[in-house]
Short mmCIF file of C-alpha atoms and ligand atoms in Angstrom, two decimals:
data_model
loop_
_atom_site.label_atom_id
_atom_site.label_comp_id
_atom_site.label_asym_id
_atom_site.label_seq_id
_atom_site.Cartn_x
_atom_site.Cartn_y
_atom_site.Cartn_z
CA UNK T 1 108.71 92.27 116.36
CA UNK T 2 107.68 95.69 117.45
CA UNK T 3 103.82 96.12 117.61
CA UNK T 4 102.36 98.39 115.11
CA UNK T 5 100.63 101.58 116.03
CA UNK T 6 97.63 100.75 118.19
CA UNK T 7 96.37 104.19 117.32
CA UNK T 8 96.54 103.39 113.70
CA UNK T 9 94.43 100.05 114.20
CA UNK T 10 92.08 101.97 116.37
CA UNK T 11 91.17 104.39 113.17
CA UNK T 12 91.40 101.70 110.82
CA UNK T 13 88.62 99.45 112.71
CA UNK T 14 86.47 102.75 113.51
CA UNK T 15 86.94 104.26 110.20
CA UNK T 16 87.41 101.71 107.62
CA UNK T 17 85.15 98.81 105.97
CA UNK T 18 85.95 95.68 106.55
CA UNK T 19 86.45 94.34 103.10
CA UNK T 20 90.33 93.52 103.38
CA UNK T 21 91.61 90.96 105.97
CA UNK T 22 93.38 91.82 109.18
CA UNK T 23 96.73 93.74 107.61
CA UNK T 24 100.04 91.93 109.46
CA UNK T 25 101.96 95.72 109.74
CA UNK T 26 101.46 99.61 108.24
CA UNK T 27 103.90 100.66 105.90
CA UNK T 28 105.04 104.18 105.69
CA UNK T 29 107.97 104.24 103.22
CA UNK T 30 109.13 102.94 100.11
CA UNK T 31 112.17 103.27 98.05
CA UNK T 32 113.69 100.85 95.57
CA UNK T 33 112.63 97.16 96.07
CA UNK T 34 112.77 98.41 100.03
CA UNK T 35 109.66 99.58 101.88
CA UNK T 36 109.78 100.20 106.05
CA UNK T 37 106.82 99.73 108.68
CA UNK T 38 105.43 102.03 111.02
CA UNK T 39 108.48 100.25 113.59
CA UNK T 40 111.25 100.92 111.60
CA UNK T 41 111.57 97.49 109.97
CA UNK T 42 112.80 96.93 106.76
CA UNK T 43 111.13 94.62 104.26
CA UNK T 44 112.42 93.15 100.63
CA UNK T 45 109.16 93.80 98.98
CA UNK T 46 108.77 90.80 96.39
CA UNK T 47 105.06 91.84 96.05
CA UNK T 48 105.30 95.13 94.09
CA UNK T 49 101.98 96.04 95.43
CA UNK T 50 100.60 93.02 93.58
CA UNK T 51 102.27 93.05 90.57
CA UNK T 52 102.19 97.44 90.39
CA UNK T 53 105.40 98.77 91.26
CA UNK T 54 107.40 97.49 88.44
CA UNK T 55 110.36 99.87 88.68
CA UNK T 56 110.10 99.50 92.40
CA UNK T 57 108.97 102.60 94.82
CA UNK T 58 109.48 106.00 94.29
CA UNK T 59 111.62 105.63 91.16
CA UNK T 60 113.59 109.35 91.32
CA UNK T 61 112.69 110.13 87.11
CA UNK T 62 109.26 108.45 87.63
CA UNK T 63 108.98 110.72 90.70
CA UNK T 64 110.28 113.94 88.92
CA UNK T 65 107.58 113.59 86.15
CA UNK T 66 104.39 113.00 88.44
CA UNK T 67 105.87 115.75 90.39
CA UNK T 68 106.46 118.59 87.33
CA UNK T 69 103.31 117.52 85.97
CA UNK T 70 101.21 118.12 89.09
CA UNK T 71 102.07 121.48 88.99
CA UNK T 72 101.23 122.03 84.99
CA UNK T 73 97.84 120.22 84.66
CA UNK T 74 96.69 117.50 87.27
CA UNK T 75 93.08 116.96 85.41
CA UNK T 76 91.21 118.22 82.82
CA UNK T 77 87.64 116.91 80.96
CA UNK T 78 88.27 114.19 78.21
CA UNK T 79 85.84 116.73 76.24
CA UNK T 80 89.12 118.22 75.51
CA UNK T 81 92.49 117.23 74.20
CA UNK T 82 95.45 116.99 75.50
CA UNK T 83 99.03 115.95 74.44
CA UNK T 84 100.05 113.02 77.43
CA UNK T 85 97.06 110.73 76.27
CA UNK T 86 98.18 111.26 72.89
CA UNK T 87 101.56 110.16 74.14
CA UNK T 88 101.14 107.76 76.36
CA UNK T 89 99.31 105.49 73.42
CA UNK T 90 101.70 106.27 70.86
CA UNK T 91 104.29 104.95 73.31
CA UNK T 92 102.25 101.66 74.22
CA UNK T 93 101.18 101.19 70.35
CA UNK T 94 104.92 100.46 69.96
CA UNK T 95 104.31 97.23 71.68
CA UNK T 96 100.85 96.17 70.19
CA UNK T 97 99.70 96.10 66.53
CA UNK T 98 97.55 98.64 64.91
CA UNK T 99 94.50 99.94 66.72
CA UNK T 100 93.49 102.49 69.23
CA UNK T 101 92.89 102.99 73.05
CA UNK T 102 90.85 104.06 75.84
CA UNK T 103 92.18 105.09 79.12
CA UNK T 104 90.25 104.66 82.43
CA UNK T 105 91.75 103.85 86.40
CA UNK T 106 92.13 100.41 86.73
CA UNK T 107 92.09 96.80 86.12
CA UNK T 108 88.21 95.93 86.49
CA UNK T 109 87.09 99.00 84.47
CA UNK T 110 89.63 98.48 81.54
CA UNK T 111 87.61 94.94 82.14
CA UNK T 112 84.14 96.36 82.04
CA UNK T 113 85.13 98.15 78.63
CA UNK T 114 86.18 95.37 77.23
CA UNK T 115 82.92 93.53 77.93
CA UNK T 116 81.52 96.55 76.29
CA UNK T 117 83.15 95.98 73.44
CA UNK T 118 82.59 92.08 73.32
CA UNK T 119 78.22 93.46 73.49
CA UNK T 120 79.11 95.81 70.91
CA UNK T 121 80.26 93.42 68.46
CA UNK T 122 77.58 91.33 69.20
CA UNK T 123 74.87 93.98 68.30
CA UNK T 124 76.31 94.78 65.06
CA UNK T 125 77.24 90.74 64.15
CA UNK T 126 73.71 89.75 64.83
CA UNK T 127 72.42 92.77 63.44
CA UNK T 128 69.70 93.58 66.13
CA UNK T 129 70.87 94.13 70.39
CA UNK T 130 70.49 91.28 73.04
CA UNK T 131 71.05 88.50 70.95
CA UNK T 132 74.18 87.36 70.21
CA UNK T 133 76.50 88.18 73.44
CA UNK T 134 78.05 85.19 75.06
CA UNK T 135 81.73 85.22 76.01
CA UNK T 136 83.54 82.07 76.62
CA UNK T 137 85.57 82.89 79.40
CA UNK T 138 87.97 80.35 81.71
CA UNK T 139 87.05 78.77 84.99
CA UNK T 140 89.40 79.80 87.83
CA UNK T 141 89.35 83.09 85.78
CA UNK T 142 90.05 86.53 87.94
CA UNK T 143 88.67 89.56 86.18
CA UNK T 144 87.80 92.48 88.76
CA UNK T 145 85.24 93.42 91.44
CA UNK T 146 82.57 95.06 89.32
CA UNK T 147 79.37 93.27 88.30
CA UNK T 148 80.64 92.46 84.80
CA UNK T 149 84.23 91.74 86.19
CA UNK T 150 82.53 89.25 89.04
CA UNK T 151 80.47 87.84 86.43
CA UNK T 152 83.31 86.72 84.11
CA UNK T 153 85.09 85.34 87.63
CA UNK T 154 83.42 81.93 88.08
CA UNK T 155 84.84 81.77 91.94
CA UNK T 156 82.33 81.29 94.73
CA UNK T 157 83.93 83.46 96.98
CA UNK T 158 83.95 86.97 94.30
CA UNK T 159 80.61 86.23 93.08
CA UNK T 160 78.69 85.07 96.65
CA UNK T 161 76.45 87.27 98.00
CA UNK T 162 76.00 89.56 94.71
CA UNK T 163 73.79 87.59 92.71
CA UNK T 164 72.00 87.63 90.16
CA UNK T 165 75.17 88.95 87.77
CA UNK T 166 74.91 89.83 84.45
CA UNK T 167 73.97 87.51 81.73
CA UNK T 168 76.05 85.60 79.14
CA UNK T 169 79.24 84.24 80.46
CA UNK T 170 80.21 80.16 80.27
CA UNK T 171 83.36 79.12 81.13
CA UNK T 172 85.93 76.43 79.93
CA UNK T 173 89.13 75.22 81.42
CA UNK T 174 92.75 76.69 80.04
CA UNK T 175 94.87 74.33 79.00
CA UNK T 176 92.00 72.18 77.10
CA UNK T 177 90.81 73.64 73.62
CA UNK T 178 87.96 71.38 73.03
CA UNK T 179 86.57 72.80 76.30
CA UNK T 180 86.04 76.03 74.46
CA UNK T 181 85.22 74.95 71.40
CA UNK T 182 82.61 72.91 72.65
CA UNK T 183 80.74 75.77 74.34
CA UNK T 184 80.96 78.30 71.04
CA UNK T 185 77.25 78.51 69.59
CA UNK T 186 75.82 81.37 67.03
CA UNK T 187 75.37 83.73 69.91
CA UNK T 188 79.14 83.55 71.43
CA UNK T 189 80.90 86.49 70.16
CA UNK T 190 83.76 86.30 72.21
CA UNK T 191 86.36 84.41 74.39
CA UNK T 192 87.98 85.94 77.08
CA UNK T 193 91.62 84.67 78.88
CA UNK T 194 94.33 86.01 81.18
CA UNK T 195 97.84 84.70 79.39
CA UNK T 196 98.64 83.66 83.01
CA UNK T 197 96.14 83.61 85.64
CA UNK T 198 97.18 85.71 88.60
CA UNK T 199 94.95 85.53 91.47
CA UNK T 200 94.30 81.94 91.13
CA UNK T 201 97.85 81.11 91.04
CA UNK T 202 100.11 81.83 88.54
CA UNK T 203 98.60 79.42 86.17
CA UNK T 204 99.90 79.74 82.19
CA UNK T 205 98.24 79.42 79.56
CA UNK T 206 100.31 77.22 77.24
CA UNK T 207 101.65 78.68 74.24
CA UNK T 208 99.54 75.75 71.57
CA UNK T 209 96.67 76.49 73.97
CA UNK T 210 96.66 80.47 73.25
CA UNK T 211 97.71 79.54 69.35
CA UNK T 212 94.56 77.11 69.37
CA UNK T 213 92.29 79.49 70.42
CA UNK T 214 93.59 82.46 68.01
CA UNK T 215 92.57 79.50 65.41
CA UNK T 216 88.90 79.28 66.86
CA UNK T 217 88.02 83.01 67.09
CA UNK T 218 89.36 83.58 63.32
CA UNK T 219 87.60 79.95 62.37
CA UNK T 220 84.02 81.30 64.47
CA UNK T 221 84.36 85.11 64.31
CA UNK T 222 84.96 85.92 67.67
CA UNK T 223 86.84 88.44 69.31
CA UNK T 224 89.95 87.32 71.19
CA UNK T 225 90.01 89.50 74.17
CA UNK T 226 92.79 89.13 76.79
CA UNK T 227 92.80 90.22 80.06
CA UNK T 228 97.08 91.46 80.77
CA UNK T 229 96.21 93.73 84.05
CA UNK T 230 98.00 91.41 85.87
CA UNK T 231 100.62 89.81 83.50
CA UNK T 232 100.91 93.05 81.13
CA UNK T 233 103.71 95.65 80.90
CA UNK T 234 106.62 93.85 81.24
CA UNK T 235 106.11 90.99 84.24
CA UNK T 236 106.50 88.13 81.96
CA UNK T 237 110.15 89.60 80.48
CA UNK T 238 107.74 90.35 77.11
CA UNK T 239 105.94 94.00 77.26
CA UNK T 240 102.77 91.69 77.44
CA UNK T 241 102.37 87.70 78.65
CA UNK T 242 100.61 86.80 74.80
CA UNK T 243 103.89 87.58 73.36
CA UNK T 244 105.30 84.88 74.76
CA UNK T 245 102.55 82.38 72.80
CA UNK T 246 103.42 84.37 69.43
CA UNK T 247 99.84 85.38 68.63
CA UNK T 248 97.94 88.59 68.54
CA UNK T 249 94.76 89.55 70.39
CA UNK T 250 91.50 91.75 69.04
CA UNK T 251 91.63 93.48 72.08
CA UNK T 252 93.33 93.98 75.55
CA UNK T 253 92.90 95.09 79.34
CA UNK T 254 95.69 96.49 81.05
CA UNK T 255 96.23 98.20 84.20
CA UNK T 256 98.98 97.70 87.52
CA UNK T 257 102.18 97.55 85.92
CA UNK T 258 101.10 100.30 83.68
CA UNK T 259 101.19 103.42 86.55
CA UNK T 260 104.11 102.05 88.14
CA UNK T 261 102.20 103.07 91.19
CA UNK T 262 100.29 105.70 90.02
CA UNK T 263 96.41 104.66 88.93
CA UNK T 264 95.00 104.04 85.71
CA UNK T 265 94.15 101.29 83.31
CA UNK T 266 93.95 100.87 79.49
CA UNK T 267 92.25 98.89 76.87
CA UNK T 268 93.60 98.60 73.14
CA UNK T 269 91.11 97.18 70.47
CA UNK T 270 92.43 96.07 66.96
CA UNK T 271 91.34 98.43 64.14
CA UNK T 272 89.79 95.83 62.53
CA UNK T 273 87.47 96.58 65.65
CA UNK T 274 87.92 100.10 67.22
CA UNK T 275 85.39 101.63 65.22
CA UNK T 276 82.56 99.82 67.38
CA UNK T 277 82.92 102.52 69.96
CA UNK T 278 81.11 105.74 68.70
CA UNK T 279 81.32 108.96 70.64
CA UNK T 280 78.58 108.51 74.04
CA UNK T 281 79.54 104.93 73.94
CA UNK T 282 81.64 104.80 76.92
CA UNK T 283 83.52 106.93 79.25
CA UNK T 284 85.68 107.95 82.27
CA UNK T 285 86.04 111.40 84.07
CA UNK T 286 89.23 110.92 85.27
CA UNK T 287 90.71 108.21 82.72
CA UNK T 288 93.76 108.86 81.13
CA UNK T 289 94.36 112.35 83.13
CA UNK T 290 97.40 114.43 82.03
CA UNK T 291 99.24 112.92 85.67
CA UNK T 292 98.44 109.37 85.29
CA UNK T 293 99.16 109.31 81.72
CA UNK T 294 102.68 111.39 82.78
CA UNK T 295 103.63 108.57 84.98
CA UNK T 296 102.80 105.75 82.83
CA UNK T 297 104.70 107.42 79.91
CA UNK T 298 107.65 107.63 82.47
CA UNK T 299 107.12 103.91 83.51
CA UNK T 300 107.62 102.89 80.10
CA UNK T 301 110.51 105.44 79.31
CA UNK T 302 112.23 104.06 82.40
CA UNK T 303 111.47 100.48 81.50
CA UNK T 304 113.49 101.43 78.02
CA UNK T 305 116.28 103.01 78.93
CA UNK T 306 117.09 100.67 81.88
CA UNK T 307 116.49 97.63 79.28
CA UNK T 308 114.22 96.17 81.73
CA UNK T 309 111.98 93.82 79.37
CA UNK T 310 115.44 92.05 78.53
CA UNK T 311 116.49 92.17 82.33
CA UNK T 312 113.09 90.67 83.17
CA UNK T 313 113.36 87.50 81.02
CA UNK T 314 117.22 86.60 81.84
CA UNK T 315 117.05 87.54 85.65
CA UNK T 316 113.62 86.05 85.80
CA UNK T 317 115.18 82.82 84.48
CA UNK T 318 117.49 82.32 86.93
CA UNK T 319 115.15 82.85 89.84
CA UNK T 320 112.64 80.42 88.68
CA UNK T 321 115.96 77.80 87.97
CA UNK T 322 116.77 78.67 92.18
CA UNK T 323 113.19 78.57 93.19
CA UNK T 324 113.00 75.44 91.26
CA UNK T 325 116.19 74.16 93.25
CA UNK T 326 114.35 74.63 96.84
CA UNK T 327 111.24 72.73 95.53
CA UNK T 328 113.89 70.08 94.35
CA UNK T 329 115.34 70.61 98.26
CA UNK T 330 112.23 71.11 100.02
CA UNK T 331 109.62 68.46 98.23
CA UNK T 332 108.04 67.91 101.39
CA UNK T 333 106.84 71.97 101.23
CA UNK T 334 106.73 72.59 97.42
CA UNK T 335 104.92 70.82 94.70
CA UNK T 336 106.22 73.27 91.72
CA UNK T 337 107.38 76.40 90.50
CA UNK T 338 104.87 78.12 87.60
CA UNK T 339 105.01 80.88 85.68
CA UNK T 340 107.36 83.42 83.56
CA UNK T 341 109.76 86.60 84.47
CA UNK T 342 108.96 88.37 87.56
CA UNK T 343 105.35 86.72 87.72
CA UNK T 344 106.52 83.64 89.59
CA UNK T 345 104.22 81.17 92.14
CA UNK T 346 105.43 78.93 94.68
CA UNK T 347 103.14 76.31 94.54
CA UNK T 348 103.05 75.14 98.16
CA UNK T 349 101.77 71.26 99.72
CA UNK T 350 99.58 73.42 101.84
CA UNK T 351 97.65 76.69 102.51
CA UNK T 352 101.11 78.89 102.57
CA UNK T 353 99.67 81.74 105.56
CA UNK T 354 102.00 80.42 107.79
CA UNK T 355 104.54 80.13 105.55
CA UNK T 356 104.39 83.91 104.60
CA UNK T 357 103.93 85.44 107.72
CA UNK T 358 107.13 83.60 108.54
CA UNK T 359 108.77 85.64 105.74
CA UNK T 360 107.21 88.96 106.69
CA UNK T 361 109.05 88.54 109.79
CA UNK T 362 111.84 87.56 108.55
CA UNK T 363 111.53 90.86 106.04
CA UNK T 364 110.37 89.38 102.85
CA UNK T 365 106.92 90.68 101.53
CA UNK T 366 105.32 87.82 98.84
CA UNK T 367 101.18 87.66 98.13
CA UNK T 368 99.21 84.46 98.58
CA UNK T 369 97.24 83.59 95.69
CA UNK T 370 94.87 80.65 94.85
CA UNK T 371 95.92 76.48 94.59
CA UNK T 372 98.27 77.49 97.56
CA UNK T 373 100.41 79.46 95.82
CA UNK T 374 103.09 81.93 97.05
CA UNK T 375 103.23 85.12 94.53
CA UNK T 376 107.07 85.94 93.85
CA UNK T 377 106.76 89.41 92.05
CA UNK T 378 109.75 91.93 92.11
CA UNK T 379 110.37 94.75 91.03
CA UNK T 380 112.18 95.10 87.71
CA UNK T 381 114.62 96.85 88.33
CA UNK T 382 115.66 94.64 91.54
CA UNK T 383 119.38 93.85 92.50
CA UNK T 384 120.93 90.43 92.07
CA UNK T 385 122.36 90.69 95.50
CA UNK T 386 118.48 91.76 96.91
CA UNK T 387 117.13 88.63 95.24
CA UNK T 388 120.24 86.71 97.05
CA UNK T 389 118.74 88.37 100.02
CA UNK T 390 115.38 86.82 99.51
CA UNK T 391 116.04 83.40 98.26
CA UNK T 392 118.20 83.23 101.73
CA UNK T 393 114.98 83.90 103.88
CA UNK T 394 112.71 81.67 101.46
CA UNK T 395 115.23 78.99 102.29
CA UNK T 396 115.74 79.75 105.98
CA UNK T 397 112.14 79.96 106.17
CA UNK T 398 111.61 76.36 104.44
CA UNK T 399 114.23 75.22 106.56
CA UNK T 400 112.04 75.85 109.96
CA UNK T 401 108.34 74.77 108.03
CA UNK T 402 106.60 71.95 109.86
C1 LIG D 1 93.90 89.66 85.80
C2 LIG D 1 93.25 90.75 86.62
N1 LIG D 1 92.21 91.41 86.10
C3 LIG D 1 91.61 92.40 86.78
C4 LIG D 1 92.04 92.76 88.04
C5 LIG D 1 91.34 93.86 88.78
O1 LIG D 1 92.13 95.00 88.76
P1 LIG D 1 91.81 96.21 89.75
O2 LIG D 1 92.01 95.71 91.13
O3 LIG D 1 92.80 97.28 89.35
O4 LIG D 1 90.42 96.63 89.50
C6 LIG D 1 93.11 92.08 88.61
C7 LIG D 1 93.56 92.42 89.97
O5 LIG D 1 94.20 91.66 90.65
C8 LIG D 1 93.74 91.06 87.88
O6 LIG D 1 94.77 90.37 88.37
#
């Protein structure tokens, strides 16, 4: 492999924090599921940015959108209106019941406003502030970097070193109801689940498990708040991952998928429960800006007319049903393959950072995630002979494992 630019690692280690680990190459172009390195290689990008670039990179109408809008009206004050917020949630509310959004920049604040909200309903159920606010949320649980994000993440390594967090957060384990309903008391007011969690390895919720616990918030008057930033807008072959489980939230966080690329994040609450949020309740300079609204309202245009929900769940299928051949091939390297759509994980016998830097060099980009798991996330819109292409190197790449 050709090295990297020296000069480029030179201003990164003078210039930038060290909060991300050492990066294996620098990218400099994307197009399609395709994205090239500062050398001229070519990778198969089966990471979509973790789980972002849904219609791949640089999508030409996605593109031509962002690109008329930024010379109309880039940003203006949410004091005012405008008509692409207006849009934008009249597009999503086609895929959610009735109720209302808020529009902010990313995963961990559409997060943060929903732990608002959970505080919110807790001051007006208990009649008086500070005393009924517990949220049941789920070990292994990934939520954001923010304090109340890191305190609803019950993983050493988010939450060491930033202690004490905030109050009010006890966690049970998915896949076991009585774990939850054990911990509800008279000051829980709400629990709080990714359908599938993400970063800690493409772990599902089951679809009884999600139906149980729709049961327990109606049975104990909690809000059922679910956390899609990761599984949301269309990576589960559903538009979001609870679909799949045939229940409906009170509220939900959403965010990656939803730009395409572009930033911004979203929460919808129920009507049942939007009211709670009173004007000077909660904010966001630049959430839901005319240009990230314009290319989230393209995402999901894009995402219609190409029929990708329905491409999703068929082609999404048959991936898992090859992966799931190589684990049968390759027991000695895989213990399973989890998870739904284009949100797939490899689960691996071992910790898999060998494993993918073998497929980087062989020009496949996956994401590690927890329980050894290799992330499998392509774009939507990805060709069948481009995931040929990449099951080749995942098996070449098996083939030369120790
Ligand atoms: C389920 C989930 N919630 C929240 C976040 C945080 O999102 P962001 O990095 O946009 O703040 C992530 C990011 O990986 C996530 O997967």
């Amino acid at each position: 492999m050709k090295a990297q630019s020296s000069n480029l690692i030179a201003l990164y280690d003078k210039y930038i924090l060290g909060n991300y680990p050492e990066a294996p190459f620098s990218l400099v172009k994307g197009q399609g599921s395709k994205v090239w390195d500062d050398t001229g290689k070519e990778y198969l990008d089966f990471g979509t940015g973790i789980a972002v670039n849904g219609l791949g990179h640089c999508h030409p109408y996605w593109v031509k959108r962002i690109q008329e809008q930024a010379t109309k009206l880039i940003h203006c004050s949410n004091l005012y209106r405008f008509p692409q917020v207006a849009q934008l949630a009249e597009k999503l509310a086609k895929y959610t019941a009735p109720g209302k959004f808020f529009f902010c920049n990313s995963g961990a604040e559409a997060n943060e406003a929903l732990i608002k909200l959970a505080r919110l309903y807790g001051t007006c159920k208990a009649g008086e502030e500070g005393k009924s606010y517990k949220i049941i949320g789920a070990e292994n649980a990934f939520h954001g970097r923010t304090f109340g994000g890191m305190s609803a993440t019950p993983l050493e390594k988010i939450q060491k070193g930033f202690r004490p967090l905030l109050d009010g957060f006890t966690f049970g384990k998915i896949n076991n109801l009585e774990s939850f309903a054990s911990r509800i008391d008279d000051r829980t007011v709400a629990i709080y689940l990714e359908p599938t969690q993400g970063e800690s390895g493409v772990l599902p919720c089951t679809s009884e498990f999600l139906q149980g616990i729709r049961n327990l918030c109606d049975e104990h008057k909690l809000l059922l708040m679910l956390d899609e930033v990761q599984t949301g807008v269309g990576r589960t072959g559903r538009f979001f991952g609870y679909e799949n489980a045939g229940i409906i939230p009170d509220a939900i966080a959403m965010a990656k998928g939803l730009g395409g690329g572009f930033p911004i994040g979203a929460i919808w609450i129920s009507d049942k429960f939007s009211d709670l949020f009173t004007p000077g309740t909660h904010g966001s300079t630049y959430g839901g800006n005319p240009l990230a609204c314009t290319a989230a309202i393209s995402v999901i245009e894009v995402m219609e007319k190409e029929n990708l929900l329905a491409r999703v769940a068929e082609k999404g299928n048959k991936l898992k049903t090859s992966l799931s051949k190589l684990a049968d091939k390759y027991p000695q390297h895989i213990t399973e393959i989890r998870g739904q759509g284009y949100l797939l994980g490899i689960g691996m016998k071992k910790d898999p950072t060998d494993f993918i830097s073998s497929l980087f060099e062989k020009g496949l980009i996956t994401v590690p995630a927890g329980a050894n798991t290799v992330r499998i996330y392509p774009p939507f819109n990805v060709s069948d002979i481009e995931i040929q292409s990449a099951l080749e190197i995942i098996e070449q790449t098996l083939d030369g494992l120790k």
